[in-house]
Short mmCIF file of C-alpha atoms in Angstrom, two decimals:
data_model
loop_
_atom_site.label_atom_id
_atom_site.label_comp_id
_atom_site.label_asym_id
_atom_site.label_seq_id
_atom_site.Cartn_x
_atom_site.Cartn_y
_atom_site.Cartn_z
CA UNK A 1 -92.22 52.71 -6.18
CA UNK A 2 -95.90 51.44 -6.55
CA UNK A 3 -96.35 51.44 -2.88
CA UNK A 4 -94.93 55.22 -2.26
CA UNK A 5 -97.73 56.20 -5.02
CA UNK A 6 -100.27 54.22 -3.04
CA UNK A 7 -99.13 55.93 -0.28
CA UNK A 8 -99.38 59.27 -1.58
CA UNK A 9 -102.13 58.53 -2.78
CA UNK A 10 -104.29 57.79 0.05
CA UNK A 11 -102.53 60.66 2.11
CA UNK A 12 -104.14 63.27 -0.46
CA UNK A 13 -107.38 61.40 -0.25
CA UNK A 14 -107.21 62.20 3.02
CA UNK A 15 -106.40 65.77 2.77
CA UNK A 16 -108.93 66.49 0.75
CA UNK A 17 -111.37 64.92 2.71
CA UNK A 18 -110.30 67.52 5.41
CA UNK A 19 -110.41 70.66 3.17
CA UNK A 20 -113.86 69.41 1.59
CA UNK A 21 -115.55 69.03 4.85
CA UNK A 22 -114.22 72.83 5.54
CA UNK A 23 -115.63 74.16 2.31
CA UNK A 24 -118.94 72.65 2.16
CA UNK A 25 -119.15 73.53 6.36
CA UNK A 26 -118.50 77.17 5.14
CA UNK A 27 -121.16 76.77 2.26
CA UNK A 28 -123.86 75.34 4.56
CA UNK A 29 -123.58 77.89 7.16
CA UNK A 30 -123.09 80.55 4.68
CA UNK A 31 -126.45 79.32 3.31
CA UNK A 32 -128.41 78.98 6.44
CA UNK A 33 -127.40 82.46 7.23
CA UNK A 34 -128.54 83.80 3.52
CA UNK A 35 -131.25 82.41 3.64
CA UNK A 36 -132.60 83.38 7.08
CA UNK A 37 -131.75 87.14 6.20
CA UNK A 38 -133.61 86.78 2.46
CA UNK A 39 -136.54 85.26 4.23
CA UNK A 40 -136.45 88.42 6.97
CA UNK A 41 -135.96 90.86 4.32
CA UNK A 42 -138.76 89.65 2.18
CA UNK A 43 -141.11 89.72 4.95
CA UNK A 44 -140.38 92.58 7.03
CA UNK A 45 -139.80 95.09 3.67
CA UNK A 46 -141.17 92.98 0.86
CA UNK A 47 -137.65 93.10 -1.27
CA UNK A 48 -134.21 92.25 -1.31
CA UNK A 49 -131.32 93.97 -1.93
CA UNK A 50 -129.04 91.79 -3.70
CA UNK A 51 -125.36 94.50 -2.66
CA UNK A 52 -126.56 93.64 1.03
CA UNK A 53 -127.14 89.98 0.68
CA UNK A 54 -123.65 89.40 -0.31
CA UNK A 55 -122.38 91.58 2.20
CA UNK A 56 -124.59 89.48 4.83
CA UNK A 57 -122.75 86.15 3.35
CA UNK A 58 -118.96 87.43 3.34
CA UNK A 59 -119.37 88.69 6.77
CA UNK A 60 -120.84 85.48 8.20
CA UNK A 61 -117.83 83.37 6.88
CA UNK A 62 -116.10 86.07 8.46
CA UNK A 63 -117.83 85.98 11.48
CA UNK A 64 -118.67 82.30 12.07
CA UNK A 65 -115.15 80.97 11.24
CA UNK A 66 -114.64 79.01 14.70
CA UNK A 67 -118.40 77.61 14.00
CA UNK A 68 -117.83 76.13 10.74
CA UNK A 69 -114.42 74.82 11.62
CA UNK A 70 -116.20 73.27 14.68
CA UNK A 71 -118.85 71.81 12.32
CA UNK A 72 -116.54 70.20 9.59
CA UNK A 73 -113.96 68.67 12.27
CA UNK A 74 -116.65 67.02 13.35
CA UNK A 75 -117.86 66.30 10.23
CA UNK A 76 -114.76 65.17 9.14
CA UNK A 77 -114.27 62.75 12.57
CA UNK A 78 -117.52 61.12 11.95
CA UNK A 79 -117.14 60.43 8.22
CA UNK A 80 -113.77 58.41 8.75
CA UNK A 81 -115.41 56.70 11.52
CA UNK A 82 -118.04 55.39 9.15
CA UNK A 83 -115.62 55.21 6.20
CA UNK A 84 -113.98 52.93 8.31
CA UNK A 85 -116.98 51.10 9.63
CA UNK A 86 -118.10 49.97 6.31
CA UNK A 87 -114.98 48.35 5.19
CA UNK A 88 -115.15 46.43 8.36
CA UNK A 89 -112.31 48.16 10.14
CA UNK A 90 -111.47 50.48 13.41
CA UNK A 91 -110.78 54.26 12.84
CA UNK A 92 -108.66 53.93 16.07
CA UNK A 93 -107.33 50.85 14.94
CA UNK A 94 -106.04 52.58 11.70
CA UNK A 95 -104.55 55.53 13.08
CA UNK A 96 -102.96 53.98 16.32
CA UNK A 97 -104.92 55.81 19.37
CA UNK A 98 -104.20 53.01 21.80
CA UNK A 99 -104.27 53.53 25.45
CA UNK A 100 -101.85 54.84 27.16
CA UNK A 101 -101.33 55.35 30.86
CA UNK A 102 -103.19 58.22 32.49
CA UNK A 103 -100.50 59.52 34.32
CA UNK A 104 -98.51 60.25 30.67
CA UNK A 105 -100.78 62.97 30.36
CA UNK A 106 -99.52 65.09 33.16
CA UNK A 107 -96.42 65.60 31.31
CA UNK A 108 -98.10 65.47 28.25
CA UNK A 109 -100.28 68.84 28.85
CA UNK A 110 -96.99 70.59 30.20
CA UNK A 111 -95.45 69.97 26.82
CA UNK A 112 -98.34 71.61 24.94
CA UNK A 113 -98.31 74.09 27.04
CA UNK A 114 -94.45 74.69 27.10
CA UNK A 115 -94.20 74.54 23.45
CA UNK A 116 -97.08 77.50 23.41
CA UNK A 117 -95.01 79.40 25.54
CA UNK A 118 -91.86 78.99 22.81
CA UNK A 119 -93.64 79.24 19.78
CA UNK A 120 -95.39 82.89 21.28
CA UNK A 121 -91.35 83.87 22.21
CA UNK A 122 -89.95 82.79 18.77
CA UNK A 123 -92.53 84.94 16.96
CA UNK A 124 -91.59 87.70 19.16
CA UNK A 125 -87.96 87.46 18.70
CA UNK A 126 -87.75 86.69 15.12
CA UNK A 127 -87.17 89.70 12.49
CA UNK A 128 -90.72 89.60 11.11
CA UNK A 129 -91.96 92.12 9.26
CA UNK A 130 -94.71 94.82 9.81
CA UNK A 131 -96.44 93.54 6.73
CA UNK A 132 -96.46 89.94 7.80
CA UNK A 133 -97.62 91.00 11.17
CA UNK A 134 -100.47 93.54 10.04
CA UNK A 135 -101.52 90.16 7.72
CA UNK A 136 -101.55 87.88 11.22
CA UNK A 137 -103.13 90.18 13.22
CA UNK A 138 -105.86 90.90 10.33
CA UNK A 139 -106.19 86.91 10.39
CA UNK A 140 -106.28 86.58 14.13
CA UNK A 141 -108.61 89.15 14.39
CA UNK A 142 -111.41 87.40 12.09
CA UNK A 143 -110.94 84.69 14.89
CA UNK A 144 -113.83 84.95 17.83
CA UNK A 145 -112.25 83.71 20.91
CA UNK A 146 -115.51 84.47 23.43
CA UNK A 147 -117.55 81.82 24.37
CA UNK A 148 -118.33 78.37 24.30
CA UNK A 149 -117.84 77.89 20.86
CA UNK A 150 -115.11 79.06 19.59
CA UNK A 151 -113.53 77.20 22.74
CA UNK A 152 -115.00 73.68 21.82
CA UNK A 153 -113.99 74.65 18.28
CA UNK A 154 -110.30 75.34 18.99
CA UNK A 155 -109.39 73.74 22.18
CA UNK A 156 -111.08 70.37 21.92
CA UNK A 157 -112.63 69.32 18.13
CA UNK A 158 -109.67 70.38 16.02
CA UNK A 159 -106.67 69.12 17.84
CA UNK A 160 -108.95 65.91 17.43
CA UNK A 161 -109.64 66.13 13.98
CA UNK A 162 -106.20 67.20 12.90
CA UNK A 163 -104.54 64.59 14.75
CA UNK A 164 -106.65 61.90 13.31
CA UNK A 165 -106.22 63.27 9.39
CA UNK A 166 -102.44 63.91 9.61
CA UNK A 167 -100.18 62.24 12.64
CA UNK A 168 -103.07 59.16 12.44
CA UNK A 169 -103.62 58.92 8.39
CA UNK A 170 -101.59 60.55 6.43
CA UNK A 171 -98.48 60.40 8.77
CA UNK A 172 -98.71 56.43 8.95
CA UNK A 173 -99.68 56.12 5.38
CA UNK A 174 -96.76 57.48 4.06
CA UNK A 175 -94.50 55.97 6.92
CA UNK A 176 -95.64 52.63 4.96
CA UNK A 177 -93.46 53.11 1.78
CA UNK A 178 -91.03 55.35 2.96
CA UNK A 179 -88.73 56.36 5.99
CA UNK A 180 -90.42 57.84 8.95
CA UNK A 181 -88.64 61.31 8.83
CA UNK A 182 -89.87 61.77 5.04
CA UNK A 183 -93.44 61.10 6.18
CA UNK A 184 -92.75 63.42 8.93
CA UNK A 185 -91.58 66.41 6.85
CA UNK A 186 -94.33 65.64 4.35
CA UNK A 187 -97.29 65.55 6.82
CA UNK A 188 -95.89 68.63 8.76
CA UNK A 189 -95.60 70.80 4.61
CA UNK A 190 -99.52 69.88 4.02
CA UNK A 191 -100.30 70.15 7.82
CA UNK A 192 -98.78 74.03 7.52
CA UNK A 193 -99.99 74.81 4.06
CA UNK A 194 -103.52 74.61 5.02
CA UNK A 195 -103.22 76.96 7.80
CA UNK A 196 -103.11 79.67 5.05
CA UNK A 197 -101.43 82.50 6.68
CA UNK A 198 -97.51 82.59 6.36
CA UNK A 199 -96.86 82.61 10.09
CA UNK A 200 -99.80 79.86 11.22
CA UNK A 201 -98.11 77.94 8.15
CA UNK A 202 -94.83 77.99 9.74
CA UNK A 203 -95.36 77.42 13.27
CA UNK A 204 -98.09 75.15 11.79
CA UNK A 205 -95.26 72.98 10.35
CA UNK A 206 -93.22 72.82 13.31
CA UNK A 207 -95.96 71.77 15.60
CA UNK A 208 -96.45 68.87 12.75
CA UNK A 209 -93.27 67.65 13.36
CA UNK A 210 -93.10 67.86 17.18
CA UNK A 211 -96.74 65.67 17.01
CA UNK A 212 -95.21 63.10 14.83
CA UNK A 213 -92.07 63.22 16.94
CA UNK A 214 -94.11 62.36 20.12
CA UNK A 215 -96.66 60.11 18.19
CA UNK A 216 -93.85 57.93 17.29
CA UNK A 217 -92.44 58.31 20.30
CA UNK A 218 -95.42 57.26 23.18
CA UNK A 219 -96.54 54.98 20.33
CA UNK A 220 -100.29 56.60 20.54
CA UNK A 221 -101.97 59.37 18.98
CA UNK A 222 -103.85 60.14 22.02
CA UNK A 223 -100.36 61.71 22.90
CA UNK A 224 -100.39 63.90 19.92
CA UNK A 225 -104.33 65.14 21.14
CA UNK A 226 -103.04 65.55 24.35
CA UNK A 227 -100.18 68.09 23.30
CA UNK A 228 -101.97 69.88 20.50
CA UNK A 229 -105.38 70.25 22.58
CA UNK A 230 -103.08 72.04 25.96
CA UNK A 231 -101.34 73.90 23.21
CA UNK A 232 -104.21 75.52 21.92
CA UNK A 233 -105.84 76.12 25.32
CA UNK A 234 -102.38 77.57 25.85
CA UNK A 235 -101.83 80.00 23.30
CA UNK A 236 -105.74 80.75 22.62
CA UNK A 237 -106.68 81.40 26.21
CA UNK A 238 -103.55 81.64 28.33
CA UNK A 239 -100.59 83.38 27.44
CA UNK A 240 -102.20 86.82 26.87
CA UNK A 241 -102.77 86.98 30.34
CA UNK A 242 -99.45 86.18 31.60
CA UNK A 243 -96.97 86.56 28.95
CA UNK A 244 -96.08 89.97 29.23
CA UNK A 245 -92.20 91.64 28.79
CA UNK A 246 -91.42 91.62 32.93
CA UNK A 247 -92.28 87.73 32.97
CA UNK A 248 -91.53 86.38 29.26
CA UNK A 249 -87.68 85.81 30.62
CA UNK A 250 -88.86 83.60 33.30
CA UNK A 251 -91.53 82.18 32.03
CA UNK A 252 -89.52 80.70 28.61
CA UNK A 253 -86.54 79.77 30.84
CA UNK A 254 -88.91 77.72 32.97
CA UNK A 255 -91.14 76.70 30.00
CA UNK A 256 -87.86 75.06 27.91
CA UNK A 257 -86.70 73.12 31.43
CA UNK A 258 -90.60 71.86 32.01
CA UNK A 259 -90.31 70.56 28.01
CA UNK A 260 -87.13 68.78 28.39
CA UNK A 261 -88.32 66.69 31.75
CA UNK A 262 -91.63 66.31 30.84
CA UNK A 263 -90.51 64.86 27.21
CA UNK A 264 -88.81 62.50 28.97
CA UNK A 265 -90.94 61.49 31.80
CA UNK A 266 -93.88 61.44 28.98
CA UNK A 267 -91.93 58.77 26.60
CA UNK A 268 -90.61 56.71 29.42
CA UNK A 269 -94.25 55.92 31.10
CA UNK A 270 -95.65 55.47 27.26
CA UNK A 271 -92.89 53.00 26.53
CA UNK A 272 -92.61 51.15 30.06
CA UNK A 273 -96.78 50.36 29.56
CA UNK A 274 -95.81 48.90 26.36
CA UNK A 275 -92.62 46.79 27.51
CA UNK A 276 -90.91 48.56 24.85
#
């Protein structure tokens, strides 16, 4: 029982190190950004309205959510790796991103992708309602997708940073003091919950548990990155241009038969390198 506490234990430390590094990202920017319009205000007109200011701060958490998110997954990456560095110990060590072969990551990107492709056809099939929608699409919408970024932000830092916190920390923390499909579920609930909206939560916890399935699986995180950075580029970038009601039948069929053989040629070259 003392080592399941442990356990928990660190996982939360963990988690809270991610959420902290997205609050005080959201309070420096915020900042910068008050403070730059204060200081124009003061010397263009000589006053400050104080209504205006605060509009000025809510709308640039509104509009600079893919920069702070890009700024505290980094944050949060280089942190750990000192963390880490002054107890005399590896980050990649500790959360298990050895090398795997390059060719795994052919069939690697087809599974993010694929799984884009039937996470986008689940939400369209599934009896959601028009309030749950009009909440997503508000969400989505506060979301800048243009330019380089919101790119760097989505496609590249935060698959990173999210694999390292929960499939490479948390997830093997807890697998320590208890079985490896508890730690699974458990990872995937906090992964979800801090996705805030009720349908990023849920396909949020899903993806968790597909990660951890193919982390344990290929025996590397850099699997996990692999799958959750083409996913994003997937269903950030991709599918509104070619998921469309004419195509959606083909393109899922062909999308679930790519997942299957690519899970399987992914797991067999991860394992064969390993003479496992």
């Amino acid at each position: 029982m003392k080592n399941v506490f442990i356990a928990l234990g660190k996982a939360i430390c963990y988690t809270l190190l991610f959420a902290a590094m997205q609050l005080i990202a959201s309070f420096v920017v915020t900042l910068a950004m008050g403070i730059g319009y204060a200081v124009e205000q003061l010397t263009l007109n000589g006053g400050l309205d104080y209504n205006t200011l605060m509009t000025v701060l809510y709308d640039g958490v509104t509009t600079n959510a893919t920069l702070i998110t890009l700024v505290s997954n980094i944050c949060t990456v280089g942190v750990l790796f000192a963390f880490f560095a002054l107890r005399k110990k590896n980050l990649l060590s500790e959360i298990n991103a050895s090398p795997i072969p390059a060719l795994t990551y052919v069939p690697l990107s087809i599974m993010g992708m694929c799984f884009a492709v039937l996470i986008t056809f689940a939400l369209d099939i599934l009896p959601i309602s028009e309030e749950v929608w009009e909440e997503y699409n508000q969400s989505a919408s506060m979301i800048d997708s243009s330019g380089l970024i919101p790119m760097l932000s989505t496609v590249i830092f935060a698959p990173i940073a999210e694999e390292t916190v929960f499939r490479g920390l948390v997830y093997t923390r807890l697998k320590r003091a208890m079985p490896a499909w508890v730690a699974a579920i458990l990872q995937a609930a906090v992964f979800g919950a801090l996705h805030g909206q009720i349908l990023w939560v849920a396909y949020a916890f899903v993806m968790g548990l597909v990660l951890a399935a193919i982390v344990e699986s290929t025996g590397s995180l850099f699997a996990g990155i692999a799958v959750h950075i083409c996913f994003n580029l997937m269903g950030g970038y991709v599918m509104e241009h070619i998921f469309t009601e004419s195509t959606a039948p083909y393109i899922v069929l062909a999308s679930i038969i790519l997942m299957v053989a690519a899970t399987r040629s992914a797991v067999r070259i991860a394992k064969s390198s390993k003479n496992i």
